[in-house]
PDB file of C-alpha atoms in Angstrom:
ATOM      1  CA  MET A 498     127.950 101.052-104.710  1.00 52.00           C
ATOM      2  CA  SER A 499     127.887  98.399-107.403  1.00 53.00           C
ATOM      3  CA  GLU A 500     127.121  99.266-111.017  1.00 50.00           C
ATOM      4  CA  LYS A 501     123.801  97.392-110.822  1.00 48.00           C
ATOM      5  CA  MET A 502     122.709  99.374-107.742  1.00 46.00           C
ATOM      6  CA  ARG A 503     123.738 102.672-109.370  1.00 44.00           C
ATOM      7  CA  VAL A 504     121.728 101.933-112.543  1.00 40.00           C
ATOM      8  CA  SER A 505     118.717 100.826-110.488  1.00 46.00           C
ATOM      9  CA  SER A 506     118.883 103.983-108.383  1.00 49.00           C
ATOM     10  CA  PHE A 507     119.183 106.148-111.514  1.00 49.00           C
ATOM     11  CA  ARG A 508     116.130 104.496-113.115  1.00 58.00           C
ATOM     12  CA  HIS A 509     114.130 104.926-109.912  1.00 57.00           C
ATOM     13  CA  HIS A 510     115.070 108.617-109.820  1.00 62.00           C
ATOM     14  CA  ASP A 511     114.029 109.015-113.489  1.00 69.00           C
ATOM     15  CA  ARG A 512     110.634 107.454-112.807  1.00 70.00           C
ATOM     16  CA  ILE A 513     110.052 109.814-109.902  1.00 78.00           C
ATOM     17  CA  GLU A 514     111.015 112.788-112.068  1.00 82.00           C
ATOM     18  CA  PHE A 515     108.667 111.624-114.863  1.00 83.00           C
ATOM     19  CA  ASP A 516     105.858 111.387-112.306  1.00 88.00           C
ATOM     20  CA  VAL A 517     106.640 114.842-110.905  1.00 90.00           C
ATOM     21  CA  ALA A 518     106.569 116.286-114.427  1.00 89.00           C
ATOM     22  CA  GLY A 519     103.284 114.451-115.048  1.00 89.00           C
ATOM     23  CA  VAL A 520     101.694 115.977-111.955  1.00 91.00           C
ATOM     24  CA  GLN A 521     102.864 119.442-113.031  1.00 92.00           C
ATOM     25  CA  ASP A 522     101.454 118.831-116.517  1.00 90.00           C
ATOM     26  CA  ALA A 523      98.153 117.705-114.966  1.00 91.00           C
ATOM     27  CA  GLY A 524      97.931 120.940-112.987  1.00 91.00           C
ATOM     28  CA  ARG A 525      98.510 123.061-116.080  1.00 91.00           C
ATOM     29  CA  GLN A 526      96.130 121.155-118.351  1.00 90.00           C
ATOM     30  CA  LEU A 527      93.297 120.780-115.839  1.00 92.00           C
ATOM     31  CA  SER A 528      93.497 124.495-115.012  1.00 92.00           C
ATOM     32  CA  ARG A 529      93.054 125.305-118.714  1.00 91.00           C
ATOM     33  CA  THR A 530      90.184 122.848-119.035  1.00 91.00           C
ATOM     34  CA  PHE A 531      88.258 124.254-116.088  1.00 93.00           C
ATOM     35  CA  ARG A 532      89.022 127.814-117.186  1.00 94.00           C
ATOM     36  CA  ARG A 533      87.187 127.060-120.475  1.00 92.00           C
ATOM     37  CA  LEU A 534      84.193 125.916-118.436  1.00 94.00           C
ATOM     38  CA  ARG A 535      83.894 129.377-116.887  1.00 95.00           C
ATOM     39  CA  ASN A 536      82.297 130.331-120.210  1.00 96.00           C
ATOM     40  CA  ARG A 537      78.536 129.939-119.676  1.00 97.00           C
ATOM     41  CA  ARG A 538      77.928 128.431-123.122  1.00 97.00           C
ATOM     42  CA  ASN A 539      80.594 125.743-122.585  1.00 96.00           C
ATOM     43  CA  ALA A 540      79.235 124.982-119.108  1.00 97.00           C
ATOM     44  CA  ARG A 541      75.706 124.655-120.503  1.00 97.00           C
ATOM     45  CA  ARG A 542      76.969 122.310-123.242  1.00 97.00           C
ATOM     46  CA  LEU A 543      78.729 120.141-120.667  1.00 97.00           C
ATOM     47  CA  VAL A 544      75.611 119.897-118.479  1.00 97.00           C
ATOM     48  CA  GLU A 545      73.485 118.890-121.477  1.00 97.00           C
ATOM     49  CA  ALA A 546      76.106 116.396-122.657  1.00 97.00           C
ATOM     50  CA  ILE A 547      76.184 114.749-119.238  1.00 97.00           C
ATOM     51  CA  ARG A 548      72.392 114.563-119.074  1.00 96.00           C
ATOM     52  CA  HIS A 549      72.249 112.993-122.547  1.00 96.00           C
ATOM     53  CA  CYS A 550      75.279 110.684-122.134  1.00 96.00           C
ATOM     54  CA  ASN A 551      77.026 112.315-125.075  1.00 97.00           C
ATOM     55  CA  HIS A 552      80.664 111.069-124.990  1.00 95.00           C
ATOM     56  CA  HIS A 553      81.673 113.081-128.050  1.00 96.00           C
ATOM     57  CA  GLU A 554      80.507 116.423-126.671  1.00 96.00           C
ATOM     58  CA  VAL A 555      82.010 115.820-123.213  1.00 97.00           C
ATOM     59  CA  ASN A 556      85.340 114.866-124.806  1.00 95.00           C
ATOM     60  CA  ARG A 557      85.217 117.913-127.080  1.00 95.00           C
ATOM     61  CA  LEU A 558      84.750 120.228-124.097  1.00 95.00           C
ATOM     62  CA  LEU A 559      87.627 118.653-122.157  1.00 92.00           C
ATOM     63  CA  SER A 560      91.327 118.762-122.995  1.00 85.00           C
ATOM     64  CA  ARG A 561      92.810 116.239-125.392  1.00 86.00           C
ATOM     65  CA  ASP A 562      94.337 114.463-122.396  1.00 87.00           C
ATOM     66  CA  CYS A 563      90.946 113.691-120.836  1.00 94.00           C
ATOM     67  CA  ARG A 564      88.044 111.513-121.861  1.00 95.00           C
ATOM     68  CA  ALA A 565      84.626 110.520-120.637  1.00 97.00           C
ATOM     69  CA  VAL A 566      84.952 106.962-119.375  1.00 96.00           C
ATOM     70  CA  CYS A 567      81.336 106.237-118.500  1.00 96.00           C
ATOM     71  CA  PHE A 568      78.063 107.804-117.469  1.00 97.00           C
ATOM     72  CA  PHE A 569      76.151 106.776-114.378  1.00 96.00           C
ATOM     73  CA  LYS A 570      73.429 107.926-112.027  1.00 95.00           C
ATOM     74  CA  LYS A 571      73.484 108.756-108.352  1.00 94.00           C
ATOM     75  CA  PRO A 572      70.217 109.408-106.554  1.00 94.00           C
ATOM     76  CA  GLY A 573      68.981 112.669-108.075  1.00 94.00           C
ATOM     77  CA  PHE A 574      72.057 113.197-110.276  1.00 96.00           C
ATOM     78  CA  ASP A 575      73.392 112.346-113.732  1.00 97.00           C
ATOM     79  CA  CYS A 576      77.157 111.823-113.678  1.00 97.00           C
ATOM     80  CA  VAL A 577      80.160 111.223-115.877  1.00 97.00           C
ATOM     81  CA  LYS A 578      83.480 109.710-114.823  1.00 97.00           C
ATOM     82  CA  ILE A 579      86.424 111.525-116.423  1.00 97.00           C
ATOM     83  CA  ALA A 580      89.945 110.095-116.701  1.00 96.00           C
ATOM     84  CA  CYS A 581      92.960 112.144-117.761  1.00 95.00           C
ATOM     85  CA  GLY A 582      96.467 110.905-118.523  1.00 93.00           C
ATOM     86  CA  PHE A 583      99.510 113.135-118.129  1.00 91.00           C
ATOM     87  CA  GLY A 584     103.254 112.919-118.292  1.00 86.00           C
ATOM     88  CA  ARG A 585     105.540 110.591-120.140  1.00 82.00           C
ATOM     89  CA  ARG A 586     103.547 107.548-121.238  1.00 81.00           C
ATOM     90  CA  ASN A 587     100.646 108.682-119.040  1.00 84.00           C
ATOM     91  CA  SER A 588     102.682 108.173-115.875  1.00 86.00           C
ATOM     92  CA  VAL A 589     100.001 110.096-113.959  1.00 91.00           C
ATOM     93  CA  ILE A 590      96.272 109.340-114.214  1.00 93.00           C
ATOM     94  CA  VAL A 591      93.732 111.717-112.690  1.00 94.00           C
ATOM     95  CA  SER A 592      90.103 110.640-112.507  1.00 95.00           C
ATOM     96  CA  PHE A 593      87.091 112.503-111.201  1.00 96.00           C
ATOM     97  CA  ASP A 594      83.319 112.583-111.472  1.00 97.00           C
ATOM     98  CA  ILE A 595      81.147 115.480-112.546  1.00 97.00           C
ATOM     99  CA  CYS A 596      77.516 115.199-111.466  1.00 98.00           C
ATOM    100  CA  VAL A 597      74.616 117.500-112.323  1.00 97.00           C
ATOM    101  CA  ARG A 598      71.144 117.474-110.858  1.00 96.00           C
ATOM    102  CA  SER A 599      68.943 115.106-112.821  1.00 93.00           C
ATOM    103  CA  LEU A 600      65.917 116.460-114.632  1.00 87.00           C
ATOM    104  CA  HIS A 601      64.364 113.005-114.845  1.00 73.00           C
ATOM    105  CA  ASP A 602      64.351 110.190-112.361  1.00 59.00           C
ATOM    106  CA  ARG A 603      64.972 107.542-114.993  1.00 56.00           C
ATOM    107  CA  CYS A 604      68.118 105.959-116.346  1.00 52.00           C
ATOM    108  CA  HIS A 605      69.234 106.900-119.814  1.00 51.00           C
ATOM    109  CA  ARG A 606      69.032 104.001-122.184  1.00 49.00           C
ATOM    110  CA  GLY A 607      72.277 102.781-123.734  1.00 46.00           C
ATOM    111  CA  CYS A 608      74.759 104.611-121.536  1.00 58.00           C
ATOM    112  CA  GLY A 609      76.430 104.060-118.264  1.00 55.00           C
ATOM    113  CA  CYS A 610      78.953 101.922-116.519  1.00 58.00           C
ATOM    114  CA  GLY A 611      76.473 100.122-114.362  1.00 51.00           C
ATOM    115  CA  GLY A 612      74.377 101.104-111.389  1.00 45.00           C
ATOM    116  CA  TYR A 613      75.601 103.896-109.193  1.00 41.00           C
ATOM    117  CA  GLY A 614      79.135 104.207-110.454  1.00 42.00           C
ATOM    118  CA  GLY A 615      81.447 101.532-111.719  1.00 42.00           C
ATOM    119  CA  GLY A 616      84.984 100.991-112.807  1.00 43.00           C
ATOM    120  CA  PHE A 617      86.909 102.520-115.616  1.00 41.00           C
ATOM    121  CA  GLY A 618      89.755 101.377-117.786  1.00 46.00           C
ATOM    122  CA  VAL A 619      93.270 102.704-117.711  1.00 43.00           C
ATOM    123  CA  PHE A 620      94.612 104.612-120.693  1.00 45.00           C
TER     124      PHE A 620
END
């Protein structure tokens, strides 16, 4: 095997290992985050923050690795898209939506990422 092929193979292996470590880190951090939401007061705060499009409160209730990307509505629900970066240089990105039943059938003014969903930026 040539030197160039050996170095390339080594770098590829390192990237895979960084990604594996990132996935493990994601599992640990997300478990802690959702464990905090078992507390009724924290869960109530998150529901209210989603309904009022409050980025700061949603971010405060999540881990430091996660952030509210945007708020949006689905029929009958108020939602927030969450993105979390883990691992070396955020080699692993996990995104998910949390939706709660809407109390009002109107869009919140000044928040959202457009329509029924939308894109989000990368860390």
